[in-house]
Each structure stands twice: as C-alpha cells, then as structure tokens.
Coordinates of C-alpha atoms and ligand atoms in Angstrom, one line a residue:
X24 CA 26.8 -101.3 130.3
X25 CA 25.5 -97.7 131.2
X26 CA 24.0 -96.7 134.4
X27 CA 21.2 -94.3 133.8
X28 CA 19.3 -94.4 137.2
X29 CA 20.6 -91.7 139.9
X30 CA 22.6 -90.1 137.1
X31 CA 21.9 -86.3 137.7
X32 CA 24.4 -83.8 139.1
X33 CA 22.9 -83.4 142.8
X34 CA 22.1 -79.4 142.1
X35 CA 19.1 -80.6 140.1
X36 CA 17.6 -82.7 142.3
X37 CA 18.0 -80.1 145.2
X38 CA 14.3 -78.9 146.6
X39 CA 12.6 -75.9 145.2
X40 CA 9.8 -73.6 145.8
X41 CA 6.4 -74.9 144.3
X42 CA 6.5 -72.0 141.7
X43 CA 10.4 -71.6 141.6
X44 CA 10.4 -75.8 141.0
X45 CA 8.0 -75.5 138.0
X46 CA 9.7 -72.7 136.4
X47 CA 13.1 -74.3 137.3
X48 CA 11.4 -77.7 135.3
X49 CA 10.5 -76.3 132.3
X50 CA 14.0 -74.6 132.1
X51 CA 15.7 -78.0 132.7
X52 CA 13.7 -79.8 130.1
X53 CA 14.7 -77.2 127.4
X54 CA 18.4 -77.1 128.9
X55 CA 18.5 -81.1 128.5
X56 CA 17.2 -80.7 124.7
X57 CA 19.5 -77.9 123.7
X58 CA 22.0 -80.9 125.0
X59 CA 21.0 -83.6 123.3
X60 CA 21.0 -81.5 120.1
X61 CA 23.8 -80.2 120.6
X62 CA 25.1 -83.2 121.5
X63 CA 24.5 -85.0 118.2
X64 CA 24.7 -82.7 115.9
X65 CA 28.0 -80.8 117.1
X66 CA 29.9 -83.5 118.4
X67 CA 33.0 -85.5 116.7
X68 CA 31.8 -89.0 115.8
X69 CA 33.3 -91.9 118.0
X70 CA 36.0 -93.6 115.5
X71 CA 36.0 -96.7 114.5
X72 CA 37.2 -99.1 117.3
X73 CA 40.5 -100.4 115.7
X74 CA 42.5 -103.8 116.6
X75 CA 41.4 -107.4 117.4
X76 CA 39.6 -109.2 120.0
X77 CA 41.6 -109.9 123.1
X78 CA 41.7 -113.1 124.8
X79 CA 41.3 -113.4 128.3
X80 CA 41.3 -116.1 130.8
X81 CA 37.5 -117.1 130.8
X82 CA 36.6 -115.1 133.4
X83 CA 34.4 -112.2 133.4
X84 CA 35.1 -108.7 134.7
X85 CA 33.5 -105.5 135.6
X86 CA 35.2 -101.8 135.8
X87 CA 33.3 -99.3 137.4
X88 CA 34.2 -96.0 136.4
X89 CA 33.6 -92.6 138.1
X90 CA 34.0 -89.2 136.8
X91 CA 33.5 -85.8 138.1
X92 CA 31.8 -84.0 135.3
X93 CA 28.3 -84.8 134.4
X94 CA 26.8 -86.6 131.0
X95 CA 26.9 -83.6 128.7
X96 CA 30.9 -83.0 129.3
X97 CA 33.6 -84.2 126.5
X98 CA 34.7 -86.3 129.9
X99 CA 31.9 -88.3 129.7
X100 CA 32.2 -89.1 125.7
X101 CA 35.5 -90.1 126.1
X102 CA 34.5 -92.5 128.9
X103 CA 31.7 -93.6 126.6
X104 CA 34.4 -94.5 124.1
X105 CA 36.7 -96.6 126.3
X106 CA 34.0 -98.5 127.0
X107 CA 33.3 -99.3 123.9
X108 CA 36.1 -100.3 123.0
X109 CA 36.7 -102.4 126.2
X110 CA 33.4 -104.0 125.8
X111 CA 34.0 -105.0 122.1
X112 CA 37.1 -105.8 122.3
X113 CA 37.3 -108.6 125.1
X114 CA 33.8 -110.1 123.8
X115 CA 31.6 -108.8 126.4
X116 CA 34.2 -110.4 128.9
X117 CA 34.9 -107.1 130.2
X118 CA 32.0 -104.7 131.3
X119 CA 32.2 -101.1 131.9
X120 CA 30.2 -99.5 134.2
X121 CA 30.2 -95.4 134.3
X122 CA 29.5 -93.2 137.1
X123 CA 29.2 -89.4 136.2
X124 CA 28.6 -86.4 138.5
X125 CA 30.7 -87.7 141.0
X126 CA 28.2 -89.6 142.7
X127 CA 30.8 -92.5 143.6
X128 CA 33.2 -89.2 145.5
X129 CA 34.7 -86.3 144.4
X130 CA 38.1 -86.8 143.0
X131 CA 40.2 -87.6 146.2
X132 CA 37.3 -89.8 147.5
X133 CA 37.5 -91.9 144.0
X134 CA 41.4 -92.3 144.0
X135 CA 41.0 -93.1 147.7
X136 CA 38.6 -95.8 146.7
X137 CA 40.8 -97.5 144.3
X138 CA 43.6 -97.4 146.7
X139 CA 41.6 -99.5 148.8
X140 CA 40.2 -101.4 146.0
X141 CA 36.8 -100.6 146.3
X142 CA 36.3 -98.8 143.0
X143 CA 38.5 -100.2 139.7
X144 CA 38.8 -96.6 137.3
X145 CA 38.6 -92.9 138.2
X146 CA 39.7 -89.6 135.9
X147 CA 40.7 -86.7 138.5
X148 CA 42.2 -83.6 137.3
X149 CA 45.6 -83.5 138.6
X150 CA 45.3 -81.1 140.7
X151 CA 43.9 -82.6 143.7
X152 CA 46.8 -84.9 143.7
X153 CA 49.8 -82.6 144.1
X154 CA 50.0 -83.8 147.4
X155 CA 50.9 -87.4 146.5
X156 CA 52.5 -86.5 143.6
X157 CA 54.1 -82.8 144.0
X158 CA 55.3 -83.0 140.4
X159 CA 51.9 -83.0 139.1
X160 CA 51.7 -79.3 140.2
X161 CA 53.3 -78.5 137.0
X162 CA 49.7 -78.6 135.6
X163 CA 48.8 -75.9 138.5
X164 CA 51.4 -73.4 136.8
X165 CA 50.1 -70.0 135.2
X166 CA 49.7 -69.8 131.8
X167 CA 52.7 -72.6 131.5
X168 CA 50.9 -74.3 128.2
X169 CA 50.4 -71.6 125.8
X170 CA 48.9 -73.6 123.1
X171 CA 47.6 -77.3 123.1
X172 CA 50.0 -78.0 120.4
X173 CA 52.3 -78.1 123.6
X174 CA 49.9 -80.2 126.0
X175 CA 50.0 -83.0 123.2
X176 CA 53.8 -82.7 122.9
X177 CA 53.9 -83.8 126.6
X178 CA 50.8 -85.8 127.0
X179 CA 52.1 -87.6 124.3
X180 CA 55.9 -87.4 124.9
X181 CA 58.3 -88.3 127.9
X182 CA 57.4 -85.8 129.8
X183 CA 53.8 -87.5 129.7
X184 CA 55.1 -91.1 130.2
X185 CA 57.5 -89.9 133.0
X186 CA 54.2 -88.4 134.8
X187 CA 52.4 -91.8 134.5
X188 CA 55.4 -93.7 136.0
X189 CA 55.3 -91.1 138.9
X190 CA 51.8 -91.7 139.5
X191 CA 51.7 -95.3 139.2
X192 CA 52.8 -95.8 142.9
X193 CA 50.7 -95.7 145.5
X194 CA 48.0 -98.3 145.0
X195 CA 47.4 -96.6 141.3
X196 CA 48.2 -97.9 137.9
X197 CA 48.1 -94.5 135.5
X198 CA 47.5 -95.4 131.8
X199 CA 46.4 -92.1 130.2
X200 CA 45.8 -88.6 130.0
X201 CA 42.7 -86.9 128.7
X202 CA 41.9 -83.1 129.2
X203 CA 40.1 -81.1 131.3
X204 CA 41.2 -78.0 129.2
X205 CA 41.9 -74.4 129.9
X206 CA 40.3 -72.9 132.6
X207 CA 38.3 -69.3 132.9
X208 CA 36.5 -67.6 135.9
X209 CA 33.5 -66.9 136.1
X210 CA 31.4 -64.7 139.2
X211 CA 28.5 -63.5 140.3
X212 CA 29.3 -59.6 141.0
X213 CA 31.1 -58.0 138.2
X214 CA 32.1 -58.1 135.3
X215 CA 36.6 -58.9 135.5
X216 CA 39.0 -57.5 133.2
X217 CA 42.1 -56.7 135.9
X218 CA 43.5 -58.4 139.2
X219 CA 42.2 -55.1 140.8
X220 CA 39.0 -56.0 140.1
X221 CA 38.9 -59.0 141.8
X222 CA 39.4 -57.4 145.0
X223 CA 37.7 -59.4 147.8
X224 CA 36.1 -62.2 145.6
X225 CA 35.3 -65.1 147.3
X226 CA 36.7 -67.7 144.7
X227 CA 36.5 -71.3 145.0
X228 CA 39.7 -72.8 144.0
X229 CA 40.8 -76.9 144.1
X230 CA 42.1 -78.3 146.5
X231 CA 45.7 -77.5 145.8
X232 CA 47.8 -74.7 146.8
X233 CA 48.8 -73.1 144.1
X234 CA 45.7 -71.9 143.3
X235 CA 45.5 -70.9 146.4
X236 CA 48.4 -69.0 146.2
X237 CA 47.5 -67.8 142.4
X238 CA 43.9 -65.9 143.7
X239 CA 45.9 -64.6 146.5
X240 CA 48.8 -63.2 144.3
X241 CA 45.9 -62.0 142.5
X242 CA 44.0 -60.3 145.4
X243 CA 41.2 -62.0 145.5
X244 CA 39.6 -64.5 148.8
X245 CA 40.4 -67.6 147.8
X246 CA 39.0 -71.0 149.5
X247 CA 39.4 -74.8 148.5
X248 CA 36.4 -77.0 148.0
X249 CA 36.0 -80.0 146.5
X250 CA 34.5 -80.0 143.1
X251 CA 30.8 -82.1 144.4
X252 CA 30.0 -79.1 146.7
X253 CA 30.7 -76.1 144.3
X254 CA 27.2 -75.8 142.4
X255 CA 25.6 -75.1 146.0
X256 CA 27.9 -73.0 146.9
X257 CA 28.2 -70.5 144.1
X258 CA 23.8 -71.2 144.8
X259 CA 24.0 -69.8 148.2
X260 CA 26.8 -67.3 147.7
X261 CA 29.0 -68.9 150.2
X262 CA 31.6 -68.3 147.2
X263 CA 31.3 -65.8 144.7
X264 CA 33.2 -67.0 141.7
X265 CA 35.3 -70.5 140.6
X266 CA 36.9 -70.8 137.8
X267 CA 36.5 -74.0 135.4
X268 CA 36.6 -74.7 131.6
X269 CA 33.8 -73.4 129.3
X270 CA 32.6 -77.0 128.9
X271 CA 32.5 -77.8 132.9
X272 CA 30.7 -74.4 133.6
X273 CA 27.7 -75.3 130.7
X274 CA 27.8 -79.0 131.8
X275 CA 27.4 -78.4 135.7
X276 CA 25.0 -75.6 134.8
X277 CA 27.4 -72.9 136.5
X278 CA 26.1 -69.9 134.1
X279 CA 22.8 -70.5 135.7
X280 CA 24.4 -68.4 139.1
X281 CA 27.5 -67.0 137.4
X282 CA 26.5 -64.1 135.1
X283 CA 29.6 -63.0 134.5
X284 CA 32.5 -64.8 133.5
X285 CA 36.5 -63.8 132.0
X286 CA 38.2 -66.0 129.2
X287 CA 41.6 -65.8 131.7
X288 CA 43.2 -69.3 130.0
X289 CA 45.2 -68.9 133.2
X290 CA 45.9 -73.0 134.2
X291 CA 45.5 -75.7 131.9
X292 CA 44.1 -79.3 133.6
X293 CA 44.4 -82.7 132.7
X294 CA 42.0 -85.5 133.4
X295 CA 44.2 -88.6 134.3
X296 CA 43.4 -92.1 133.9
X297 CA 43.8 -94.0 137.0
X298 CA 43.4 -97.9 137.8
X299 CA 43.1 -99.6 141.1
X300 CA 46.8 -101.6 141.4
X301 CA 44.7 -104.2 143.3
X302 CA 42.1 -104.8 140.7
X303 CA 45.1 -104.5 138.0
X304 CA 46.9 -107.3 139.8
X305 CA 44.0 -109.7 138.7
X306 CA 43.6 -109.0 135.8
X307 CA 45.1 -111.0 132.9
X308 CA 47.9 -109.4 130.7
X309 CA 46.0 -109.3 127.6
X310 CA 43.2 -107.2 129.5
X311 CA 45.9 -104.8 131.4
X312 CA 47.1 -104.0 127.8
X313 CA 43.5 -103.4 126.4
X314 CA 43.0 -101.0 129.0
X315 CA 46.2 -99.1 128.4
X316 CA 45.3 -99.4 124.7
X317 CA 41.7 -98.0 125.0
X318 CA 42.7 -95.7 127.4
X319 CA 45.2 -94.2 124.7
X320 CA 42.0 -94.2 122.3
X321 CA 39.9 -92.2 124.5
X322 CA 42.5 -89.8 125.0
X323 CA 43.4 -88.8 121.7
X324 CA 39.4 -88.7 121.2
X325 CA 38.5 -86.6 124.2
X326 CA 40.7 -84.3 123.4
X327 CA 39.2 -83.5 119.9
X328 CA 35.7 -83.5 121.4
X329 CA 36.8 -81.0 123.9
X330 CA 38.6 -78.5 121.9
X331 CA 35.4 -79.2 119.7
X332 CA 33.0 -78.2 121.8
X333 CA 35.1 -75.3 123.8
X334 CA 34.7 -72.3 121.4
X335 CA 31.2 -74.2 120.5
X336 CA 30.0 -73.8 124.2
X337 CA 31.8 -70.4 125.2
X338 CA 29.4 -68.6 122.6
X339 CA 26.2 -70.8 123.5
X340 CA 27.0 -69.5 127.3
X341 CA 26.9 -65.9 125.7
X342 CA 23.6 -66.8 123.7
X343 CA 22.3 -68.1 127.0
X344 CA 23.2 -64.5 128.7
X345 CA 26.5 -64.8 130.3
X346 CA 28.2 -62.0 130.3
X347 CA 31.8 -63.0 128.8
X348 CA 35.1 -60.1 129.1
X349 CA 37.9 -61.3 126.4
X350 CA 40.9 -59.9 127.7
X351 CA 43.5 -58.1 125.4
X352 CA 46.9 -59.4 125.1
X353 CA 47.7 -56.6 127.5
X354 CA 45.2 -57.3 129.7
X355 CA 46.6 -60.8 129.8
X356 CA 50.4 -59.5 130.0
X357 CA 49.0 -57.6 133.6
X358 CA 47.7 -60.8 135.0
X359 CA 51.1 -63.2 133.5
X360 CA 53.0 -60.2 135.1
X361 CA 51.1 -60.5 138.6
X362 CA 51.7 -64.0 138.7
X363 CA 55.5 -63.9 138.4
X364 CA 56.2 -64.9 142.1
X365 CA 54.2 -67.8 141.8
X366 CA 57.0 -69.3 139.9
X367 CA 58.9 -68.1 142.6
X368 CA 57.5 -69.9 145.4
X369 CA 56.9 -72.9 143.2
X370 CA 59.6 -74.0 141.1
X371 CA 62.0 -75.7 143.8
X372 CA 59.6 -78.0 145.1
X373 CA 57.5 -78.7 141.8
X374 CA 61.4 -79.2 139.6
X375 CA 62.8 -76.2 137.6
X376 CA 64.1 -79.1 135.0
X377 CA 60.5 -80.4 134.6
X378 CA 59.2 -76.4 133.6
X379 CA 62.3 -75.4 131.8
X380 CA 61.8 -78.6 129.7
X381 CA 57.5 -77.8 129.0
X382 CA 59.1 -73.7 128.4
X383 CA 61.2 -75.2 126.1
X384 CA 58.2 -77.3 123.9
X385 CA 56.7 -73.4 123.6
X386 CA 59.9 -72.2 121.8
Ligands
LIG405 O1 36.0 -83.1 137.7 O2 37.4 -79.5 140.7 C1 37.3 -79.0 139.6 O3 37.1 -77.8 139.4 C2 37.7 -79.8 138.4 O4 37.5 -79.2 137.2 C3 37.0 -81.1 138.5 O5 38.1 -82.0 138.8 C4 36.2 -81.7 137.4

C-alpha cells in the first residue's frame, strides 16, 4: 500500500505571496513533470521479484516505513521495491506502508520511534547515529571510499555484516545497506573551488561531529541541523550552503536557493535499513527472513538507480542553471591535504583497524 495524501516535502506547502505563489505553482507543476518523465524514462526497471511465497502464521501485518528524502529520490524507488517484494511475497499478509519527506521525524526522531516501537522501518544515513554507534563514523571520513567499487566490497563484505551486528543493539534490528551516495556542496554566495574560498560560509552540516570538525578544518562556519529543517533554512539564509548528493539537492528542490554548487566527493553516506527489535520480536521467522531478503533486494537495486541517476541529475541541475565548479585533481589534492588532521583527531575513537582495513579494499 502507498500513502499518497500529505506526501509533499513541507518547503512546498510553505505560504507564498499571491503573485510569488502563482509563479512559484506554475514552476512546481513543470518541476513535478520534468520528474515524472524523467522518472520513467531514465530510470532502471524494478527486477523481477525472485523466490517463493512465504508462509506465515495467519496473521496479518503492517510496516510502516519512513524515509528522509522525498518521492523523486532513488531512496524512495528502492523502498518502492521492498515493498513489492514484501507484499508479493507473503500474499498480501504483509503490508508496506511508506512515508517520504520525513514527515513521520527526521532521522533520529524515526530510529527513536522504533526504539520505542512506535514506528516498525526507517533508512537514516549513518551519520546521525555515530553517537550510538561511534564505529559508524567511518562513513563520516574524507574522501575514505574513492570509488564505489569499494563501498560494495564493504556493504557487501564483513566489514558490512560487522556494521549491521554493531547496530543491531539497541532496540534496532539492521538488515541492510542502501546508499545515500557521495556528497557535494552547494551555496548561495560564490562560486567554491578552494578551502580559502569558503571563508565564513555558514554550512549546514549533520548532526555529527565530524563534519563539524571537517567545515571547520576547512574554514568555513559550520552548524548542525537536522535534515527536515534545512530547505527553510538555506530559504531564509539562516545558512548559506549544505552539502548533500546531486540526487538529494534535485529531489528536495535545493538548486532552487543554491546557485552554486562544487562536485567536492568529500564523504560518502549510506542509507541503513533499520527494524524496530520490538516489532521484529513478533514477527514470525519466515517473515523476519523475507525482510532481511528484500531488504538485500532493494539494496543491490538502489544502488544502481542511484549511481543511475547521479551523473543523470548533476547535468539536469546545470541545465536548470546551477552553477557547477569540477575541481581538478589538484584542486581535490588541496582539499584531501587540508583534511589530514581529521584523521588525526578521529582514528582512535572511530578504530584505526576498521580504516586501515576499507584503505586496504582501495589498493
Ligand atoms: O535523509 O541529513 C542529510 O543531509 C541526509 O542526506 C539525510 O539523511 C537524507
């Protein structure tokens, strides 16, 4: 089942100017049919759904399902494939229920909700969560995954496995990864080819302090804020840059009040799949393994819809006026060589092991 009422990022409903509200209209209905377009020509087909029916216990079950992102992300297609599969596969026994845009909380509020078993499933990046699980501030690391060849090797290795044991504590069952991807900043003063040049920005950053400390190595103002409140906020200039994947700055509209943005690569996020324990606990086998199964689906298939639809989307934002700076690999090399310390004032309490291992994958 899909929830289509109240669906829309809270930025578009915000109040307008009479004039200001009609122009602002007629751009949002072309926006939403560039998407939709876009969306079925350019996107990867769902696969098949592969393996049997699952037998349950004759009871029914719902799983309500929240996300950050909004509808037009690769988030949400992934989502729209585990349910899918969930749905088919236990007969309609188990319905999926899927809540974009954050509307049920940002990422803390959703994870504390299935700690408390009020909500069942919730993808956070992992970033927000490196203070219940420090080791998941690996993914907060500069420029630590150099290719995705890499993220799949640990997504898909130990490394990944070991990650989903750690987090599976807590009042959280973890059962997948999916991606968020690499991430680039984007501003509303300047264009951005040095750290000198971000002198003074006000950057919104997530909550986790490595970021923190990465803008500040960089010399910019940096200031956490969860990811519900940043459209208003880059709006209103209370910030003046944030820095997010090309397909979460199209899909939250970000390029409408960021003209200028810098591919920077710099920090590479994963979504991760997380379960209530509580609602896990009733569940019957068979449908704890059909989760972990179709949770594995949606992650191999996210992923190709996002690396799809990230070079796809980086030159519609330039067709759609944003100013984009590609940095030379030299340019990069004076940013990697800026960050340095943060390795520094990291790797003790993060695990040198854990980063030496990924470092190795690269070789
Ligand atoms: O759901 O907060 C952010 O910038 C993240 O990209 C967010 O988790 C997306």
């Amino acid at each position: 089942m899909t929830i289509t009422t109240s669906a829309r990022p809270q930025h578009l409903t915000r109040p307008h100017g009479v004039w200001q509200g009609a122009m602002k209209a007629g751009a949002l209905a072309l926006a939403l049919v560039g998407l939709s377009a876009q969306a079925a020509s350019d996107m990867p087909p769902m696969p098949e759904i592969t393996g049997g029916k699952v037998a349950g216990n004759g009871q029914d079950y719902t799983i309500r399902v929240s996300i950050g992102t909004t509808k037009g992300g690769a988030q949400y297609r992934g989502a729209e494939y585990f349910e899918k599969i969930v749905e088919s596969r236990s007969d309609g026994h188990v319905q999926v229920q899927l809540f974009d845009s954050a509307q049920l909380g940002d990422d803390l509020q959703a994870v504390s909700s299935l700690q408390s078993g009020t909500l069942e499933m919730t993808l956070p990046s992992t970033s927000p969560l490196v203070k219940m699980f420090p080791e998941f501030a690996v993914f907060d690391l500069p420029f630590l995954f150099p290719t995705t060849d890499v993220v799949d090797q640990v997504f898909d290795g130990d490394i990944g496995d070991q990650l989903l044991k750690v987090a599976s504590s807590k009042g959280l069952v973890a059962i997948g990864w999916s991606e968020n991807g690499y991430r680039q900043l984007t501003n509303s003063k300047h264009p951005v080819s040095s750290p000198a040049d971000l002198e003074g920005l006000k950057i919104r950053t997530m909550q986790n302090p490595i970021h923190l400390d990465i803008w500040r190595t960089l010399g910019a103002n940096p200031t956490p804020m969860s990811f519900a409140e940043l459209f208003t906020a880059l709006e209103q200039g209370v910030v003046d840059g944030q820095e997010n994947p090309w397909i979460t700055i199209q899909s939250s509209k970000f390029n409408e009040v960021q003209p200028y943005a810098t591919e920077t690569n710099h920090v590479y996020t994963p979504f991760i799949t997380l379960v209530s324990k509580r609602y896990w606990d009733r569940l019957p086998e068979g449908y704890q393994q059909l989760l972990v199964d179709a949770a594995q689906d949606m992650s191999r298939y996210e992923r190709q819809v996002s690396r799809t639809l990230n070079d796809q989307i980086k030159q519609e934002l330039k067709d759609d006026g944003m100013q984009i700076t590609e940095l030379t690999p030299g340019q990069v090399a004076v940013f990697q060589k800026k960050l340095a310390p943060v390795y520094d004032h990291w790797r003790d309490q993060i695990g040198g092991q854990l980063i030496d291992d990924i470092r190795e994958l690269s070789q």
